[in-house]
mmCIF file of C-alpha atoms in Angstrom:
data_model
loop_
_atom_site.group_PDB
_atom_site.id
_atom_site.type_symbol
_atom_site.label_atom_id
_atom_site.label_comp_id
_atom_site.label_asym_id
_atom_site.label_seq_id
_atom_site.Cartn_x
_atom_site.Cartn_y
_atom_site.Cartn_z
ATOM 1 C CA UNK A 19 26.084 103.913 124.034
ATOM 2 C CA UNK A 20 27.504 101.168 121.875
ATOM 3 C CA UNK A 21 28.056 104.048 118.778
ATOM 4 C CA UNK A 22 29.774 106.052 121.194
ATOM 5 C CA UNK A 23 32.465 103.248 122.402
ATOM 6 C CA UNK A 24 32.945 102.356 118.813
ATOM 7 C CA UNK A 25 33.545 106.067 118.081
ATOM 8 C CA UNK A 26 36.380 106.137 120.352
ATOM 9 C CA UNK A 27 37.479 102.634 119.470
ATOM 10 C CA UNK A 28 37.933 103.702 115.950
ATOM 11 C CA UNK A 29 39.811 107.318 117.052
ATOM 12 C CA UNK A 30 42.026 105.100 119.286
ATOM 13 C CA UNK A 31 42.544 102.577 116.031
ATOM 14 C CA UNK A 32 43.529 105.991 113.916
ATOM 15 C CA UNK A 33 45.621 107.105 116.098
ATOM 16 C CA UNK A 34 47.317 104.266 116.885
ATOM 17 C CA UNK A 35 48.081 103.649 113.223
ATOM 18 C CA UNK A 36 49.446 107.144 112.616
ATOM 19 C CA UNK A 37 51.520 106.964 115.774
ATOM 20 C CA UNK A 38 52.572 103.254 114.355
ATOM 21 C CA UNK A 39 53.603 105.314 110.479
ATOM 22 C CA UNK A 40 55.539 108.360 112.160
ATOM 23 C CA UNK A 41 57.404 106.149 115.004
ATOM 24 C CA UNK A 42 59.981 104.379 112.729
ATOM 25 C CA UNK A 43 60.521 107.820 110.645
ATOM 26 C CA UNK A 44 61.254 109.416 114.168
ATOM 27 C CA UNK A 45 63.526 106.878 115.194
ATOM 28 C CA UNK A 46 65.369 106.411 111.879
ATOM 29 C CA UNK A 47 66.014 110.461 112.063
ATOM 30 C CA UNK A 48 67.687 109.713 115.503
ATOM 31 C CA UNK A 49 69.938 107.206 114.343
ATOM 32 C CA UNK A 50 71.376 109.477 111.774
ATOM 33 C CA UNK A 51 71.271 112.322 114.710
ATOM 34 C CA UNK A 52 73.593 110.160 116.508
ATOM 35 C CA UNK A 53 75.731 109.031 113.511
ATOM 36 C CA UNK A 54 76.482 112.462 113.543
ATOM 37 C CA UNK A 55 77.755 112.460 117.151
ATOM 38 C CA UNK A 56 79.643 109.145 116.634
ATOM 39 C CA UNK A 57 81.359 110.779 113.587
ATOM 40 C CA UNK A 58 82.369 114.058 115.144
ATOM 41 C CA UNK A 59 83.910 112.156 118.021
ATOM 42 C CA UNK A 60 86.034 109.949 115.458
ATOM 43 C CA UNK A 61 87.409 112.817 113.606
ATOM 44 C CA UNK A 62 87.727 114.796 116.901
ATOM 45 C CA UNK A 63 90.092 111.835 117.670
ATOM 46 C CA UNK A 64 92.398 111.652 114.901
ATOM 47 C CA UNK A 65 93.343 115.670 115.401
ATOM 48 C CA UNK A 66 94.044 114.633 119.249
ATOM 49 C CA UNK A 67 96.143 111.205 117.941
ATOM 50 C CA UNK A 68 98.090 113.295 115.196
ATOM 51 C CA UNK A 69 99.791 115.617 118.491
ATOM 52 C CA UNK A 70 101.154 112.391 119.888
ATOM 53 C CA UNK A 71 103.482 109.470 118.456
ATOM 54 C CA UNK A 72 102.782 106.939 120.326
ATOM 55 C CA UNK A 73 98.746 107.742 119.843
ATOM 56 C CA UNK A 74 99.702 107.423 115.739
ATOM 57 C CA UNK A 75 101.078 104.463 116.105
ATOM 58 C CA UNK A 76 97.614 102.735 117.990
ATOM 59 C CA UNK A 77 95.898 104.945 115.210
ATOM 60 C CA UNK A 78 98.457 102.600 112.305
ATOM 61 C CA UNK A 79 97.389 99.918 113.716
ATOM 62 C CA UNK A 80 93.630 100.751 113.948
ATOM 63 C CA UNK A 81 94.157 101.309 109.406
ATOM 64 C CA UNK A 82 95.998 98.340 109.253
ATOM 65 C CA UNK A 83 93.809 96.031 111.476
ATOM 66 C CA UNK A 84 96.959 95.032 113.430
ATOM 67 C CA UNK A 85 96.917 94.409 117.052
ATOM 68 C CA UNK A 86 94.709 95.147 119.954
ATOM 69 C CA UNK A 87 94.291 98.620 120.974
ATOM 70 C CA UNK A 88 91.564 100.919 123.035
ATOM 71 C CA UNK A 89 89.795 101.689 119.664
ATOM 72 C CA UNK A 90 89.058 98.478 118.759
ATOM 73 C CA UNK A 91 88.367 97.291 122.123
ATOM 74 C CA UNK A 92 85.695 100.334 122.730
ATOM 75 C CA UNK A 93 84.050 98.851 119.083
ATOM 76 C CA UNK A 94 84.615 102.408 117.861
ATOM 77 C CA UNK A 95 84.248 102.987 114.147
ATOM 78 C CA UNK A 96 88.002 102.150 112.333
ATOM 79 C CA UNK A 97 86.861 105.080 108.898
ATOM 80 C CA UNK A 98 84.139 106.915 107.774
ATOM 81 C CA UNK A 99 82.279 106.174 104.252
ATOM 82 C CA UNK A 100 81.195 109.461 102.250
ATOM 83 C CA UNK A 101 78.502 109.161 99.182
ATOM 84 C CA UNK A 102 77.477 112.610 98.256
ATOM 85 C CA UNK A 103 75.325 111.632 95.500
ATOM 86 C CA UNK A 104 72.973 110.151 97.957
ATOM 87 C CA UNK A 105 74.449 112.603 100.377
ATOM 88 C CA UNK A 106 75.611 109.683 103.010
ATOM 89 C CA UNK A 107 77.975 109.907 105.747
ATOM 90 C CA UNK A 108 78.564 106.735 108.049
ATOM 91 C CA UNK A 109 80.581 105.412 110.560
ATOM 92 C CA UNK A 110 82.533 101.967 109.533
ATOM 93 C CA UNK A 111 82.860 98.918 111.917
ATOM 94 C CA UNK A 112 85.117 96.259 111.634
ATOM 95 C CA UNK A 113 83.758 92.489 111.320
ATOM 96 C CA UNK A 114 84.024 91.419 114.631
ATOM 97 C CA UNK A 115 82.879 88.531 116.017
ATOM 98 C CA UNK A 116 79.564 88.010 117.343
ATOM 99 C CA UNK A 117 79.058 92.597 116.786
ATOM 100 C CA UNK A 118 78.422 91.905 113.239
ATOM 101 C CA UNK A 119 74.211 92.369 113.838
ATOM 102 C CA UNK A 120 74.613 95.313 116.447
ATOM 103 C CA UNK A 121 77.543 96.679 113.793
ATOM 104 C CA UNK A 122 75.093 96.551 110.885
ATOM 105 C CA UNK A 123 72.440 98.585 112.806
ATOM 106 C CA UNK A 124 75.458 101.283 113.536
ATOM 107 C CA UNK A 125 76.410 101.696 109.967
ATOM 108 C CA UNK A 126 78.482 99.837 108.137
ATOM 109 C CA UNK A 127 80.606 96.741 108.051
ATOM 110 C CA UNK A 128 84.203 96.206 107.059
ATOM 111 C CA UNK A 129 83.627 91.967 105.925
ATOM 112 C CA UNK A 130 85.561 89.855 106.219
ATOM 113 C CA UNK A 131 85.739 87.382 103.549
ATOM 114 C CA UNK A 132 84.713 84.465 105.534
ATOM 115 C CA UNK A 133 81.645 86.078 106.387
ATOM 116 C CA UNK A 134 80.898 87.079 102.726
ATOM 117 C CA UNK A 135 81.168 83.301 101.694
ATOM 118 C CA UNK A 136 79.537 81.952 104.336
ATOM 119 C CA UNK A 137 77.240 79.192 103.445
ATOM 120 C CA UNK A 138 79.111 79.240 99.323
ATOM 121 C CA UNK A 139 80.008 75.231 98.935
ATOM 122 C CA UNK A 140 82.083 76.294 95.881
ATOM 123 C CA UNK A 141 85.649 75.883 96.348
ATOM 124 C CA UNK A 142 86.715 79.705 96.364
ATOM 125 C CA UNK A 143 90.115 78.853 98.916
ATOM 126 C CA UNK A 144 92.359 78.042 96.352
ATOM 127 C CA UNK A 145 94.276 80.779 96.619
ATOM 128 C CA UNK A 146 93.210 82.022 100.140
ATOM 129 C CA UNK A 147 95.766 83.973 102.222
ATOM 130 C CA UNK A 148 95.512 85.012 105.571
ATOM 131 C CA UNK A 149 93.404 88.360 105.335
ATOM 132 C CA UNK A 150 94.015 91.502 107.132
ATOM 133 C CA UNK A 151 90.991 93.464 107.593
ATOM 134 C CA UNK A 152 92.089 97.301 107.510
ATOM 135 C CA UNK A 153 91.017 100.320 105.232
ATOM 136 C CA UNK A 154 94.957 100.893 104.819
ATOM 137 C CA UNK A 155 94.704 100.138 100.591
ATOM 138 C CA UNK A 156 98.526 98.744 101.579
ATOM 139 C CA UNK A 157 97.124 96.046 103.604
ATOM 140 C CA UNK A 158 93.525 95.732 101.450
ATOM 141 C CA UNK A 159 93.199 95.479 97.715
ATOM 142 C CA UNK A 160 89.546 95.561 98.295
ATOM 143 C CA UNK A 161 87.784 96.923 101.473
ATOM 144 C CA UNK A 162 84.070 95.191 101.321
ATOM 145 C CA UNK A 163 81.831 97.309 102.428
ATOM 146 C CA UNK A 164 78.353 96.306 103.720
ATOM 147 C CA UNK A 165 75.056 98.084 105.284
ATOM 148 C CA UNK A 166 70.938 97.554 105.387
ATOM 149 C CA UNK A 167 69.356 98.875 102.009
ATOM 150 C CA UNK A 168 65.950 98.867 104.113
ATOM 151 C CA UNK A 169 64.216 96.235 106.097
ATOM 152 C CA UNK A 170 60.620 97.172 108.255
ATOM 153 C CA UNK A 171 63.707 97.097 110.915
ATOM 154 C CA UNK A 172 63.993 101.339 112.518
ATOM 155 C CA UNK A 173 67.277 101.644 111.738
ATOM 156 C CA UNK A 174 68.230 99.438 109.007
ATOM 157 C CA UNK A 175 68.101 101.766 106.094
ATOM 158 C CA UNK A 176 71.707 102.914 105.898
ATOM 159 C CA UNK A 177 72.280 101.995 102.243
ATOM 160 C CA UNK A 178 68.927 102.662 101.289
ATOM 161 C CA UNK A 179 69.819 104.628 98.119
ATOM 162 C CA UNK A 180 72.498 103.262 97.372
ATOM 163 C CA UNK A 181 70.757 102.228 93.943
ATOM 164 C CA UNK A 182 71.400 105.559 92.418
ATOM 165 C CA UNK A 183 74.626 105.511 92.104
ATOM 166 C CA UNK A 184 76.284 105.157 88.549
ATOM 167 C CA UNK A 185 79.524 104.731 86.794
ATOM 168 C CA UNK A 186 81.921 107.267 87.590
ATOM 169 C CA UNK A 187 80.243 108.723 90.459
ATOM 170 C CA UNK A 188 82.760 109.124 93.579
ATOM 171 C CA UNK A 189 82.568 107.845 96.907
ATOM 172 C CA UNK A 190 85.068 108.646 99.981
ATOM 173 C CA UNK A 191 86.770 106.688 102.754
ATOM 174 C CA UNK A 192 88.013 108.666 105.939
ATOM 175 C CA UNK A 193 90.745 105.817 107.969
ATOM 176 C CA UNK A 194 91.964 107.991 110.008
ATOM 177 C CA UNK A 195 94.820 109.373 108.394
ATOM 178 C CA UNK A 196 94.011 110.044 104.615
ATOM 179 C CA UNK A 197 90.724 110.122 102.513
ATOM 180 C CA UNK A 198 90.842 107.551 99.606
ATOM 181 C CA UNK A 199 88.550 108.539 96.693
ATOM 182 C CA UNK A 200 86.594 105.711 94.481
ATOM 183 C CA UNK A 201 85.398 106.025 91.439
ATOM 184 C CA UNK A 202 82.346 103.728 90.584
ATOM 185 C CA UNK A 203 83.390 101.383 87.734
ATOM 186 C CA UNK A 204 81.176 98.355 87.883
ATOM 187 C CA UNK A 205 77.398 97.855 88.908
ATOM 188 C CA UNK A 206 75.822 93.848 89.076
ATOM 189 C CA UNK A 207 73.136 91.695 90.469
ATOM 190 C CA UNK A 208 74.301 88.807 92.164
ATOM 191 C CA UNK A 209 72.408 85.583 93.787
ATOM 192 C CA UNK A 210 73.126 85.753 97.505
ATOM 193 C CA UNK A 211 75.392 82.224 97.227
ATOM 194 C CA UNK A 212 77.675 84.022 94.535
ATOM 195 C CA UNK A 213 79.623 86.541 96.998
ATOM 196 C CA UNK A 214 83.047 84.692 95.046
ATOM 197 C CA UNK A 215 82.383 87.365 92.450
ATOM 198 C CA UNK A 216 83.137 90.438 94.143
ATOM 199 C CA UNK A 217 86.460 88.957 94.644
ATOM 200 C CA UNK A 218 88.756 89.113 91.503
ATOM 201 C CA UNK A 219 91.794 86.699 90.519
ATOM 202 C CA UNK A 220 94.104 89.567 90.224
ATOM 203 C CA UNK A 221 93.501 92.223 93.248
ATOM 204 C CA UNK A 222 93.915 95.711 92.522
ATOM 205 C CA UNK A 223 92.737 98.645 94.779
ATOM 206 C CA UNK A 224 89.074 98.865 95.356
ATOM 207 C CA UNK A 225 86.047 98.995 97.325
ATOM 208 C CA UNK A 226 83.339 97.275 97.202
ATOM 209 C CA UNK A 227 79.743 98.306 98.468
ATOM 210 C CA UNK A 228 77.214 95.493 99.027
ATOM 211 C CA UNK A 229 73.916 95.672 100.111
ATOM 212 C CA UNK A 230 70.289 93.741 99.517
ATOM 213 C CA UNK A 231 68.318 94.803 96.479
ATOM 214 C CA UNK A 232 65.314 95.061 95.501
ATOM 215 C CA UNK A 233 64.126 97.399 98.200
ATOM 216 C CA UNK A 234 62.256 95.464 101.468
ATOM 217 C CA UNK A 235 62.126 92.137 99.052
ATOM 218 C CA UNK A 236 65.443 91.260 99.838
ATOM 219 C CA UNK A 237 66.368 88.321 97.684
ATOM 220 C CA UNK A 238 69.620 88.954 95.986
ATOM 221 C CA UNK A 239 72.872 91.522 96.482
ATOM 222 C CA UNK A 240 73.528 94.504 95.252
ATOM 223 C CA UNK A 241 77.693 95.107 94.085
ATOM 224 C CA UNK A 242 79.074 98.186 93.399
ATOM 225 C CA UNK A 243 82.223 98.263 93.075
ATOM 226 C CA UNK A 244 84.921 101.004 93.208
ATOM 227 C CA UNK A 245 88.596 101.720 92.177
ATOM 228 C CA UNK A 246 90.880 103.440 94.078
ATOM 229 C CA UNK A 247 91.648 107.025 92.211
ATOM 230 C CA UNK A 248 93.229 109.403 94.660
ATOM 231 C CA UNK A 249 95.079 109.172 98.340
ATOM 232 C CA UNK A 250 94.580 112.750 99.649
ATOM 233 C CA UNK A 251 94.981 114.211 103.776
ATOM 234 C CA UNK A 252 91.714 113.789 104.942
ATOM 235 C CA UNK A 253 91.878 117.639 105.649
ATOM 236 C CA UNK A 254 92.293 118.407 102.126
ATOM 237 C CA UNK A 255 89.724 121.724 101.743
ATOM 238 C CA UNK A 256 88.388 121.462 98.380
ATOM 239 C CA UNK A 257 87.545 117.218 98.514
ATOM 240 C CA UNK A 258 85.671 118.409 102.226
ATOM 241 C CA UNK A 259 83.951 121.308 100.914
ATOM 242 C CA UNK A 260 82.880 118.984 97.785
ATOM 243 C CA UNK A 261 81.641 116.616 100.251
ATOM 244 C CA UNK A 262 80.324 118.618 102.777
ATOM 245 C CA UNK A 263 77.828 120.741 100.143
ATOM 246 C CA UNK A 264 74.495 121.243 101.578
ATOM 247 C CA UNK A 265 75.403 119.308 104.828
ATOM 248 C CA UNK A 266 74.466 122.110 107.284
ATOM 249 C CA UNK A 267 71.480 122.181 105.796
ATOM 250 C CA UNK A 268 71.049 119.110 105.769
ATOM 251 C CA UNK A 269 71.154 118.237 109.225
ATOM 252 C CA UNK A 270 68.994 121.230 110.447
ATOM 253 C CA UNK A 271 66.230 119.838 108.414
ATOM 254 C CA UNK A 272 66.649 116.541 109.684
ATOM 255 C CA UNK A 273 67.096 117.984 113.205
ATOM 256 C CA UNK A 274 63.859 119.977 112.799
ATOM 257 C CA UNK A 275 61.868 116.842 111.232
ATOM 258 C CA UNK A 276 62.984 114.825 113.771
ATOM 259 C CA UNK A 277 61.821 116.980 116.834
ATOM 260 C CA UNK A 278 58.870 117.660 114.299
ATOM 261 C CA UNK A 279 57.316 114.129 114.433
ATOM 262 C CA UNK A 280 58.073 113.823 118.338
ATOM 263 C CA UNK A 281 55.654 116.870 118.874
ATOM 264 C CA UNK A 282 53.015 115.850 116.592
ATOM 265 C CA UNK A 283 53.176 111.664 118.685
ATOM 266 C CA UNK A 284 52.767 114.021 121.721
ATOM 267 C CA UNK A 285 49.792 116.123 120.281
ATOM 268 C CA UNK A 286 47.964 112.739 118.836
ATOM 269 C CA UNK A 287 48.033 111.135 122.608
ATOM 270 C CA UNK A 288 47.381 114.718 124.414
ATOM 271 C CA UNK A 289 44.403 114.887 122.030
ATOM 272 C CA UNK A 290 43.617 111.259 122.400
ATOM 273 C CA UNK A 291 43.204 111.132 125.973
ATOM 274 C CA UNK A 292 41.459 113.909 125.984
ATOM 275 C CA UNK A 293 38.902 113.069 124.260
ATOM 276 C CA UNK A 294 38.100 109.790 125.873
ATOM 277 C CA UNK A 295 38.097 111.722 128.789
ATOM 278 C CA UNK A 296 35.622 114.246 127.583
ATOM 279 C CA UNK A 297 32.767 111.464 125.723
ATOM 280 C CA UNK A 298 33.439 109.559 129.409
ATOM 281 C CA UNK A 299 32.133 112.764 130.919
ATOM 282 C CA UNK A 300 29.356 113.380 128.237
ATOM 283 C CA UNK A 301 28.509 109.420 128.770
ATOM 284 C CA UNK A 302 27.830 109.954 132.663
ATOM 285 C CA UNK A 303 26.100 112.481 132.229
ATOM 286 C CA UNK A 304 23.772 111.430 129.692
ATOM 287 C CA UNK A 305 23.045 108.304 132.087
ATOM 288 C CA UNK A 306 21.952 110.595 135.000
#
């Protein structure tokens, strides 16, 4: 009796553990299903708000980070980030306040630079001016760009690859109105207190891409930083089709994994009730 009841304890232990491995995969394959939604409806927006003045002119000051307006207010993504080396497409948030947790989750953060220096006693102000957070490179010599490398958080793997990237690889930002190319120029290591050095004396156009590093320890930042080497329409064929290689594939593999793990959770429980229900049975009648 006691070597059957630790015969199911150690089946339910099993598949407990399993279900415990494949749950976070599951879920981190939904939150890119849904990035996917979220995109489509942003770029489904800017071809309804280029038929309509007065919607480009909320959609102006969406790039520029001017004003209040219904995108903004909705917490909507302001752009789009594009890394096809590490085949990445996410939705960008604006630093707001008190949405920058929940934003991070999302995808990935436009910072602000008093949330980058946060906490840095150095005296970095000197020349501080009042800063206009936008992915307009008119308004922003250098759009800071953060996200998750990869925490034992679900979601919170957004820039998990980012590591592979190297000098002179290209990443893309979609604001609405144009694409804006970046080339990789610069790679460093920094000490979480030393966010002062992303920002340079003498501003030209860039972004920069920040996230934790090493992967799950943490402890210090990852820069990578990018300058600004074309302004193209953001329906321009051949950058899309460059960007967009392998993408439908892609996602059907990801949709297919995704429902994949689901059915094999179900199967594990199916099978695990089932068979405490069948040694129950086996267990009565062995007593009578």
């Amino acid at each position: 009796m006691k070597k059957t009841k630790s015969n199911i304890l150690s089946k339910i232990l099993l598949a407990l553990g399993v279900i415990v491995l494949l749950i976070p995969i599951g879920l981190n394959i939904k939150y890119k299903i849904n990035n996917r939604i979220v995109i489509k409806s942003f770029k489904s927006q800017e071809v309804k708000k280029t038929k309509s003045s007065k919607d480009n002119t909320n959609l102006d000051n969406v790039i520029r980070g001017k004003g209040k307006n219904e995108l903004l207010e909705k917490d909507t993504p302001i752009g789009i980030i594009n890394i096809p080396k590490i085949k990445e497409e996410i939705p960008i948030y604006k630093d707001t306040k008190g949405m920058l947790d929940l934003n991070l989750d999302r995808g990935v953060v436009l910072l602000s630079r008093d949330t980058m220096l946060k906490g840095n006693n150095e005296q970095i102000y000197k020349h501080k001016t009042d800063e206009v957070l936008s992915l307009d490179p008119n308004q922003n010599a250098n759009m800071v760009l953060t996200g998750h490398r990869g925490t034992l958080n679900t979601n919170q793997n957004i820039f998990k690859n980012l590591d592979k990237l190297e000098k002179g690889d290209k990443f893309y930002i979609d604001n609405g109105k144009k694409l804006l190319e970046f080339k990789v120029y610069e790679i460093k290591v920094i000490e979480p207190k030393q966010g002062n050095l992303i920002y340079n004396e003498k501003p030209f156009n860039q972004s920069t891409l920040v996230t934790c590093t090493p992967y799950l320890i943490n402890n210090k930042r990852l820069i990578i930083s990018g300058g600004l080497s074309k302004i193209t329409d953001n329906t321009d064929e051949k950058i899309l089709n460059e960007i967009n290689k392998n993408k439908s594939k892609f996602l059907f593999n990801t949709f297919l994994l995704a429902n994949s793990i689901n059915l094999l959770i179900i199967i594990i429980l199916i099978c695990l009730v089932m068979s405490f229900f069948i040694k129950r049975r086996k267990s009565k009648k062995t007593r009578r």
